[in-house]
Coordinates of C-alpha atoms and ligand atoms in Angstrom, one line a residue:
M121 CA 109.3 106.1 -97.5
Q122 CA 111.5 108.2 -95.4
E123 CA 110.5 106.5 -92.2
H124 CA 111.7 103.1 -93.6
D125 CA 115.2 104.2 -94.0
E126 CA 116.0 103.8 -90.3
P127 CA 113.2 101.9 -88.5
G128 CA 113.0 102.3 -84.8
G129 CA 115.6 100.7 -82.7
G130 CA 118.7 101.0 -84.9
S131 CA 121.2 103.5 -83.6
P132 CA 122.0 106.1 -86.3
D133 CA 125.7 105.3 -86.0
I134 CA 125.2 101.7 -87.0
G135 CA 122.7 102.8 -89.6
S136 CA 125.1 105.2 -91.3
R137 CA 127.9 102.6 -91.2
R138 CA 125.7 100.1 -93.0
L139 CA 124.7 102.8 -95.5
A140 CA 128.3 103.7 -96.1
S141 CA 128.9 100.2 -97.3
L142 CA 126.7 101.0 -100.2
K143 CA 128.9 103.7 -101.6
Q144 CA 130.7 103.0 -104.8
F145 CA 133.6 101.0 -103.7
Q146 CA 136.8 100.6 -105.7
P147 CA 138.0 97.1 -105.1
A148 CA 141.5 97.1 -103.6
S149 CA 144.2 97.0 -106.2
R150 CA 145.0 93.4 -106.4
S151 CA 147.3 94.1 -103.4
I152 CA 149.2 91.0 -102.6
W153 CA 148.4 89.5 -106.0
A154 CA 149.5 92.6 -107.9
R155 CA 152.0 90.6 -110.0
V156 CA 149.6 87.8 -110.9
D157 CA 149.0 87.3 -114.7
E158 CA 145.6 88.2 -115.9
S159 CA 145.1 84.7 -117.3
D160 CA 145.9 83.1 -114.0
W161 CA 143.6 85.5 -112.1
N162 CA 140.8 84.6 -114.5
D163 CA 141.4 80.9 -114.1
W164 CA 139.2 79.3 -111.5
R165 CA 141.6 76.5 -110.7
W166 CA 144.3 79.1 -110.0
Q167 CA 141.9 80.9 -107.8
L168 CA 141.1 77.7 -105.8
K169 CA 144.8 76.8 -105.4
H170 CA 145.6 80.3 -104.1
R171 CA 142.9 80.7 -101.6
I172 CA 143.6 82.4 -98.3
A173 CA 143.5 79.5 -95.9
T174 CA 146.1 80.3 -93.1
L175 CA 146.5 83.1 -90.5
D176 CA 149.8 84.2 -92.2
Q177 CA 148.1 84.6 -95.6
L178 CA 145.2 86.5 -93.9
E179 CA 147.6 88.8 -92.1
A180 CA 149.4 89.5 -95.4
L181 CA 146.1 90.5 -96.9
L182 CA 144.7 92.5 -93.9
P183 CA 147.6 93.8 -91.9
A184 CA 145.2 95.4 -89.4
L185 CA 143.6 92.1 -88.3
T186 CA 141.7 92.6 -85.0
P187 CA 142.5 90.4 -82.0
S188 CA 139.1 88.8 -82.3
E189 CA 139.8 87.9 -86.0
R190 CA 143.2 86.6 -85.2
E191 CA 142.0 84.4 -82.4
G192 CA 138.9 83.3 -84.4
T193 CA 141.2 82.3 -87.3
R194 CA 143.4 80.2 -84.9
L195 CA 140.3 78.3 -83.8
A196 CA 138.7 78.0 -87.3
S197 CA 140.7 74.9 -88.2
R198 CA 138.7 72.9 -85.6
K199 CA 135.3 74.4 -86.5
L200 CA 134.9 75.6 -90.1
S201 CA 138.0 76.1 -92.2
L202 CA 139.2 79.5 -93.3
A203 CA 139.1 79.8 -97.1
I204 CA 138.7 83.0 -99.2
T205 CA 139.2 83.1 -102.9
P206 CA 141.7 85.8 -104.0
Y207 CA 138.9 87.2 -106.2
F208 CA 136.5 87.6 -103.3
S209 CA 139.2 89.0 -101.0
G210 CA 139.5 91.8 -103.5
L211 CA 136.0 93.0 -102.5
I212 CA 137.1 93.5 -98.9
D213 CA 137.6 97.2 -98.0
P214 CA 140.9 96.9 -95.9
A215 CA 140.2 100.3 -94.3
D216 CA 136.9 99.2 -92.8
P217 CA 137.0 96.7 -89.9
D218 CA 133.2 96.3 -90.3
C219 CA 133.3 95.7 -94.0
P220 CA 130.2 93.6 -94.8
I221 CA 132.3 91.4 -97.2
R222 CA 135.0 90.8 -94.6
C223 CA 132.9 89.8 -91.7
Q224 CA 131.2 87.1 -93.8
V225 CA 134.4 85.2 -94.5
V226 CA 137.0 86.3 -91.8
P227 CA 136.5 84.2 -88.6
R228 CA 135.9 86.1 -85.3
L229 CA 136.2 84.9 -81.8
P230 CA 132.4 84.8 -81.0
E231 CA 132.1 81.9 -83.5
N232 CA 133.4 79.7 -80.8
D233 CA 130.6 80.7 -78.3
R234 CA 127.6 78.6 -78.0
S235 CA 124.4 80.5 -77.1
P236 CA 121.2 78.9 -75.8
W237 CA 119.1 77.4 -78.6
E238 CA 122.1 77.0 -80.9
M239 CA 122.6 73.7 -82.5
A240 CA 125.1 71.8 -84.7
D241 CA 122.3 70.8 -87.0
P242 CA 119.8 73.6 -86.7
C243 CA 117.4 72.4 -89.4
G244 CA 117.3 68.8 -88.2
E245 CA 118.7 67.4 -91.4
E246 CA 120.3 64.4 -89.8
G247 CA 116.9 63.0 -88.6
Q248 CA 115.4 63.3 -92.1
S249 CA 118.2 61.7 -94.1
P250 CA 117.1 58.2 -95.3
V251 CA 120.5 57.9 -97.0
P252 CA 123.6 59.9 -96.0
G253 CA 123.7 63.2 -97.9
L254 CA 120.1 63.1 -98.9
V255 CA 117.4 65.0 -97.0
H256 CA 113.8 64.1 -97.6
R257 CA 111.7 66.6 -95.7
Y258 CA 108.9 67.6 -98.0
P259 CA 106.5 65.2 -99.9
D260 CA 107.7 65.8 -103.4
R261 CA 111.3 67.0 -103.4
V262 CA 114.7 66.2 -101.9
L263 CA 117.9 67.9 -101.1
L264 CA 121.0 66.1 -102.3
L265 CA 124.3 67.1 -100.9
A266 CA 126.9 66.5 -103.6
T267 CA 130.0 67.7 -101.8
D268 CA 131.2 69.1 -98.4
R269 CA 133.5 71.8 -100.1
C270 CA 132.9 75.4 -101.1
A271 CA 135.0 77.9 -102.9
A272 CA 135.0 80.0 -99.7
Y273 CA 133.4 79.5 -96.3
C274 CA 130.7 81.6 -94.9
R275 CA 131.3 82.0 -91.2
F276 CA 127.5 81.5 -90.5
C277 CA 127.3 78.3 -92.6
T278 CA 124.2 76.4 -91.6
R279 CA 125.9 73.1 -92.5
S280 CA 129.2 73.9 -90.8
R281 CA 128.9 70.5 -89.0
L282 CA 130.0 68.8 -92.2
V283 CA 131.2 71.5 -94.6
S284 CA 135.0 71.8 -94.9
N285 CA 135.3 68.8 -92.6
A286 CA 137.1 70.9 -90.0
A287 CA 135.0 69.4 -87.2
G288 CA 135.8 65.9 -88.3
Y289 CA 132.4 64.9 -89.7
D290 CA 134.1 63.1 -92.6
F291 CA 131.2 63.5 -95.1
H292 CA 131.5 61.5 -98.3
P293 CA 128.7 61.8 -100.7
A294 CA 127.5 58.4 -101.8
L295 CA 126.1 59.6 -105.1
D296 CA 125.1 56.1 -106.3
R297 CA 123.0 55.6 -103.1
Q298 CA 121.6 59.1 -103.3
I299 CA 120.6 58.7 -106.9
D300 CA 119.2 55.3 -106.2
Y301 CA 117.0 56.6 -103.5
V302 CA 115.5 59.1 -105.9
R303 CA 115.0 56.4 -108.5
R304 CA 113.1 54.2 -106.0
H305 CA 110.9 57.1 -104.9
P306 CA 108.5 58.1 -107.6
E307 CA 107.0 60.9 -105.5
V308 CA 110.2 62.8 -105.8
R309 CA 109.7 65.2 -108.8
D310 CA 112.2 67.8 -107.8
V311 CA 115.8 67.3 -106.8
L312 CA 117.8 70.2 -105.3
V313 CA 121.5 69.6 -105.6
S314 CA 123.5 71.5 -103.0
G315 CA 126.3 70.9 -100.5
G316 CA 128.9 72.4 -100.1
D317 CA 128.8 73.9 -103.5
P318 CA 128.0 71.5 -106.3
L319 CA 129.7 73.8 -108.9
L320 CA 133.0 72.8 -107.3
L321 CA 132.6 69.4 -108.9
S322 CA 134.3 69.0 -112.2
D323 CA 132.2 69.6 -115.4
D324 CA 132.3 65.9 -116.1
K325 CA 131.2 64.9 -112.6
L326 CA 128.4 67.4 -112.4
D327 CA 127.2 66.6 -115.9
G328 CA 127.2 63.0 -115.0
L329 CA 125.2 63.5 -111.8
L330 CA 122.6 65.8 -113.5
G331 CA 122.4 63.3 -116.4
E332 CA 121.6 60.4 -114.1
L333 CA 119.0 62.4 -112.3
R334 CA 117.5 63.7 -115.5
A335 CA 117.2 60.1 -116.8
I336 CA 114.8 59.2 -113.9
P337 CA 111.3 59.6 -115.5
H338 CA 109.6 61.0 -112.4
V339 CA 112.2 63.7 -111.9
E340 CA 110.6 66.8 -113.4
L341 CA 112.8 69.6 -112.0
L342 CA 116.5 69.9 -111.2
R343 CA 117.9 72.6 -109.1
I344 CA 121.3 73.7 -107.9
G345 CA 122.1 75.8 -104.9
T346 CA 125.4 77.7 -105.2
R347 CA 127.4 80.7 -104.2
M348 CA 129.9 80.2 -107.0
P349 CA 128.9 83.3 -109.1
I350 CA 129.7 85.3 -106.0
F351 CA 132.8 83.6 -104.6
L352 CA 134.4 82.5 -107.8
P353 CA 132.7 83.9 -110.9
A354 CA 135.4 82.6 -113.2
R355 CA 134.1 79.1 -112.5
I356 CA 131.0 79.9 -114.6
T357 CA 132.8 79.2 -117.8
P358 CA 131.0 79.0 -121.2
E359 CA 131.8 75.2 -121.2
L360 CA 130.1 74.8 -117.8
C361 CA 127.0 76.7 -119.1
A362 CA 126.9 74.5 -122.2
R363 CA 126.9 71.4 -120.0
L364 CA 124.2 72.8 -117.6
R365 CA 121.8 73.7 -120.4
R366 CA 121.6 70.1 -121.4
H367 CA 119.6 69.3 -118.3
H368 CA 116.7 71.6 -118.5
P369 CA 114.4 72.4 -116.8
L370 CA 117.3 73.3 -114.4
F371 CA 117.0 76.2 -112.0
I372 CA 119.8 77.8 -110.0
S373 CA 119.5 79.5 -106.6
V374 CA 122.4 81.9 -105.9
H375 CA 123.4 82.8 -102.4
A376 CA 124.1 86.6 -102.2
N377 CA 124.0 88.8 -99.1
H378 CA 125.3 92.3 -100.0
P379 CA 125.0 94.5 -103.1
R380 CA 128.8 94.8 -103.3
E381 CA 129.0 91.1 -104.0
L382 CA 127.5 91.8 -107.4
S383 CA 130.7 93.0 -109.0
L384 CA 131.3 93.3 -112.7
E385 CA 132.7 89.7 -112.7
A386 CA 129.7 88.4 -110.7
R387 CA 127.2 90.2 -113.0
Q388 CA 128.9 88.7 -116.1
A389 CA 128.9 85.2 -114.6
L390 CA 125.2 85.5 -113.8
G391 CA 124.6 86.8 -117.3
R392 CA 126.2 83.6 -118.7
L393 CA 123.9 81.4 -116.7
A394 CA 120.8 83.4 -117.6
D395 CA 121.9 83.3 -121.3
A396 CA 122.0 79.5 -120.9
G397 CA 118.3 79.7 -120.2
I398 CA 118.6 78.9 -116.5
P399 CA 116.0 80.6 -114.4
L400 CA 117.9 82.2 -111.5
G401 CA 116.7 82.8 -108.0
S402 CA 118.5 84.2 -105.0
Q403 CA 118.9 83.2 -101.4
T404 CA 119.9 85.8 -98.9
V405 CA 120.6 85.3 -95.2
L406 CA 119.6 88.2 -93.0
L407 CA 122.9 89.2 -91.3
R408 CA 123.6 91.8 -88.6
H409 CA 125.7 94.7 -89.8
V410 CA 125.8 93.2 -93.3
N411 CA 122.3 93.6 -94.8
D412 CA 119.9 94.3 -91.9
H413 CA 118.9 97.7 -93.2
P414 CA 116.1 98.4 -95.6
A415 CA 118.2 100.5 -97.9
V416 CA 120.9 97.8 -98.1
M417 CA 118.4 95.1 -98.7
R418 CA 116.6 97.1 -101.3
A419 CA 119.8 97.8 -103.2
L420 CA 120.7 94.1 -103.1
M421 CA 117.3 93.0 -104.4
H422 CA 117.4 95.7 -107.2
K423 CA 120.9 94.6 -108.2
L424 CA 119.9 90.9 -108.3
L425 CA 116.9 91.7 -110.5
A426 CA 119.2 93.7 -112.8
C427 CA 121.3 90.5 -113.1
R428 CA 118.1 88.6 -114.0
V429 CA 118.0 86.9 -110.6
R430 CA 114.6 86.8 -109.1
P431 CA 114.8 87.2 -105.3
Y432 CA 113.5 84.0 -103.8
Y433 CA 114.2 83.5 -100.1
L434 CA 115.4 85.9 -97.4
Y435 CA 116.4 83.6 -94.5
Q436 CA 116.2 84.4 -90.8
C437 CA 119.7 83.3 -89.8
D438 CA 119.6 79.6 -88.6
L439 CA 120.5 78.8 -85.0
I440 CA 123.8 77.4 -86.0
A441 CA 126.3 77.1 -83.2
G442 CA 128.5 80.3 -83.0
S443 CA 126.2 82.6 -85.0
A444 CA 124.8 84.9 -82.3
H445 CA 126.9 87.8 -83.6
F446 CA 125.4 87.4 -87.0
R447 CA 121.7 87.2 -86.0
T448 CA 119.2 90.0 -86.2
S449 CA 115.8 90.1 -84.6
V450 CA 112.8 88.8 -86.5
R451 CA 111.2 92.2 -85.8
R452 CA 113.9 93.8 -87.8
G453 CA 113.4 91.3 -90.6
L454 CA 109.7 92.1 -90.7
E455 CA 110.4 95.8 -90.8
I456 CA 112.7 95.2 -93.8
M457 CA 110.0 93.2 -95.5
D458 CA 107.5 95.9 -94.8
S459 CA 109.8 98.4 -96.4
L460 CA 109.9 96.4 -99.6
R461 CA 106.4 95.1 -100.3
G462 CA 104.5 97.8 -102.2
H463 CA 107.3 100.2 -102.0
T464 CA 109.3 98.6 -104.9
T465 CA 108.9 96.2 -107.8
G466 CA 107.0 93.0 -106.7
Y467 CA 109.7 90.9 -108.4
A468 CA 112.2 92.4 -106.0
V469 CA 110.4 91.1 -102.9
P470 CA 111.7 87.8 -101.6
R471 CA 109.9 85.5 -99.2
Y472 CA 111.1 85.9 -95.7
V473 CA 111.3 82.5 -94.0
I474 CA 112.5 80.8 -90.9
D475 CA 113.8 77.3 -91.5
A476 CA 112.0 75.8 -88.5
P477 CA 114.5 74.7 -85.8
G478 CA 114.5 70.9 -85.6
G479 CA 113.3 70.2 -89.2
G480 CA 109.9 71.8 -89.8
G481 CA 110.9 73.3 -93.1
K482 CA 110.8 76.8 -94.4
V483 CA 107.9 78.8 -93.0
P484 CA 107.0 82.2 -94.4
I485 CA 107.1 85.0 -91.8
H486 CA 105.3 88.0 -93.2
P487 CA 104.3 91.3 -91.7
P488 CA 100.6 91.1 -90.8
Y489 CA 98.4 92.6 -93.5
I490 CA 95.1 91.1 -92.3
L491 CA 93.7 93.0 -89.4
S492 CA 90.5 90.9 -89.0
H493 CA 88.7 88.2 -90.9
N494 CA 85.3 86.7 -90.3
A495 CA 82.5 85.1 -92.4
D496 CA 81.4 88.5 -93.7
R497 CA 84.6 90.4 -94.5
V498 CA 88.3 90.6 -94.4
V499 CA 89.9 93.9 -93.1
F500 CA 93.4 94.5 -94.2
R501 CA 96.0 97.3 -94.5
N502 CA 98.2 98.3 -97.5
H503 CA 101.9 99.2 -97.6
E504 CA 101.0 102.8 -96.5
G505 CA 99.1 101.5 -93.5
R506 CA 95.7 102.5 -95.0
V507 CA 92.9 100.2 -94.0
F508 CA 90.5 98.5 -96.5
E509 CA 87.9 95.8 -96.5
Y510 CA 86.7 93.1 -98.9
P511 CA 83.5 91.2 -98.5
E512 CA 83.9 87.5 -97.9
T513 CA 82.3 85.1 -100.3
P514 CA 80.6 82.0 -99.1
D515 CA 82.3 78.8 -100.2
D516 CA 80.4 76.6 -102.7
P517 CA 80.1 73.2 -101.0
A518 CA 80.0 71.4 -104.4
G519 CA 82.9 73.5 -105.6
D520 CA 85.6 70.8 -105.8
R521 CA 83.4 68.5 -107.8
R522 CA 83.2 71.0 -110.7
L523 CA 86.9 71.0 -111.1
S524 CA 87.9 68.5 -113.7
I525 CA 91.2 67.2 -112.6
T526 CA 92.6 64.7 -115.0
P527 CA 94.3 62.5 -114.2
P528 CA 93.0 62.4 -110.6
L529 CA 95.6 63.7 -108.2
S530 CA 96.8 60.8 -106.1
P531 CA 97.8 61.6 -102.6
A532 CA 101.6 61.7 -102.3
R533 CA 103.0 58.4 -101.2
S534 CA 104.4 58.1 -97.8
R535 CA 107.9 59.4 -98.1
W536 CA 109.5 56.5 -96.3
E537 CA 107.6 53.9 -98.3
E538 CA 109.9 51.7 -100.2
S539 CA 108.7 51.0 -103.7
Ligands
PLP794 C1 115.1 74.3 -98.8 C2 114.8 72.9 -98.9 C3 114.2 72.3 -100.1 C4 113.6 73.2 -101.2 O1 112.6 74.0 -100.6 P1 111.7 75.0 -101.6 O2 110.9 75.7 -100.7 O3 111.0 74.1 -102.5 O4 112.7 75.8 -102.4 C5 114.0 71.0 -100.1 N1 114.4 70.1 -99.1 C6 115.1 70.6 -98.1 C7 115.6 69.7 -97.0 C8 115.3 72.0 -97.9 O5 116.0 72.5 -96.9

């Protein structure tokens, strides 16, 4: 296992800095909010109202702002707004300019660079939206964007073209039209509600949206994608959980990128969701100097599992404009996956995917285990690199006929077909 702690290529300096971020970290005393009442601090509406959203507020929080951060923040209002909840800002280590929490939410100058290959809409969502705010890419499920706002803004946001509206996209979800599309498309059995962060909607509005979707007979599964337990755990109130549990089966995917994000508050918020019977999965973006190290990734996956969150996806960072300083090689991602599979609990191993540029969907990118495969045998390696073989079994040409499939599976209808 030792060899996995610093796979070839990483300089020990960067490696040890990444590892240092794992050390027990005492969140800063509430610094500029030292005099805030506990009840305000724990009130999610207070937290939203007091977000760090200007350069002056950021300088008050982090007096040692770097020139790149200062200039990046000046330009953010035209690209992707600056917003950090007071709670999340408390996880920043003010003494560490490379703090893995800080660099996710504090703008830096390279955000304004555009590298070759980078795009405003890297996953090609615009071309697959039959109705504004609804992406229908896969045969049996859709992505429904319920808002363009989040509690805080990730500087590598894949939907920065529309999220926060800094770039003037002017996105307005048309929930009636979005729901109506689902209603008219019986092949849609799974609706993923995302955004923006849908948990920023009021309890009533979210309850209403989920209720309307749940009332559609062919919708089997509802899902929410959110970063709220991480950015604003106080939003996960008992009342919200009571509303959510009315819409089962409802799954939630939580976006988490660094073990330090799983603070006591975040762990309690996730516990409330899990206690409401909501199966929890995680989505993590592979980010340079944040989590691109086997030990950091392993710690994150272990912490998520301890919060009853099953690691779901590890994303290669999308080719969003201005994200080159966040991206890590695919080779590095594969090394990290190799360091997990077989070396730790299978439940702690996410699927590493690239969301294919241009709109091909999420494609698993796994380290190669199969060394050769022909009609006689498959030769493969295990996590230690030892080689094994397994004899290949001839297919039974009549095989499918023996499966009794009732009712017969009908081919999914063409996704654009109007019913
Ligand atoms: C990610 C995504 C989904 C859900 O994909 P799963 O692999 O089922 O989690 C659905 N639609 C779109 C457009 C997506 O990007």
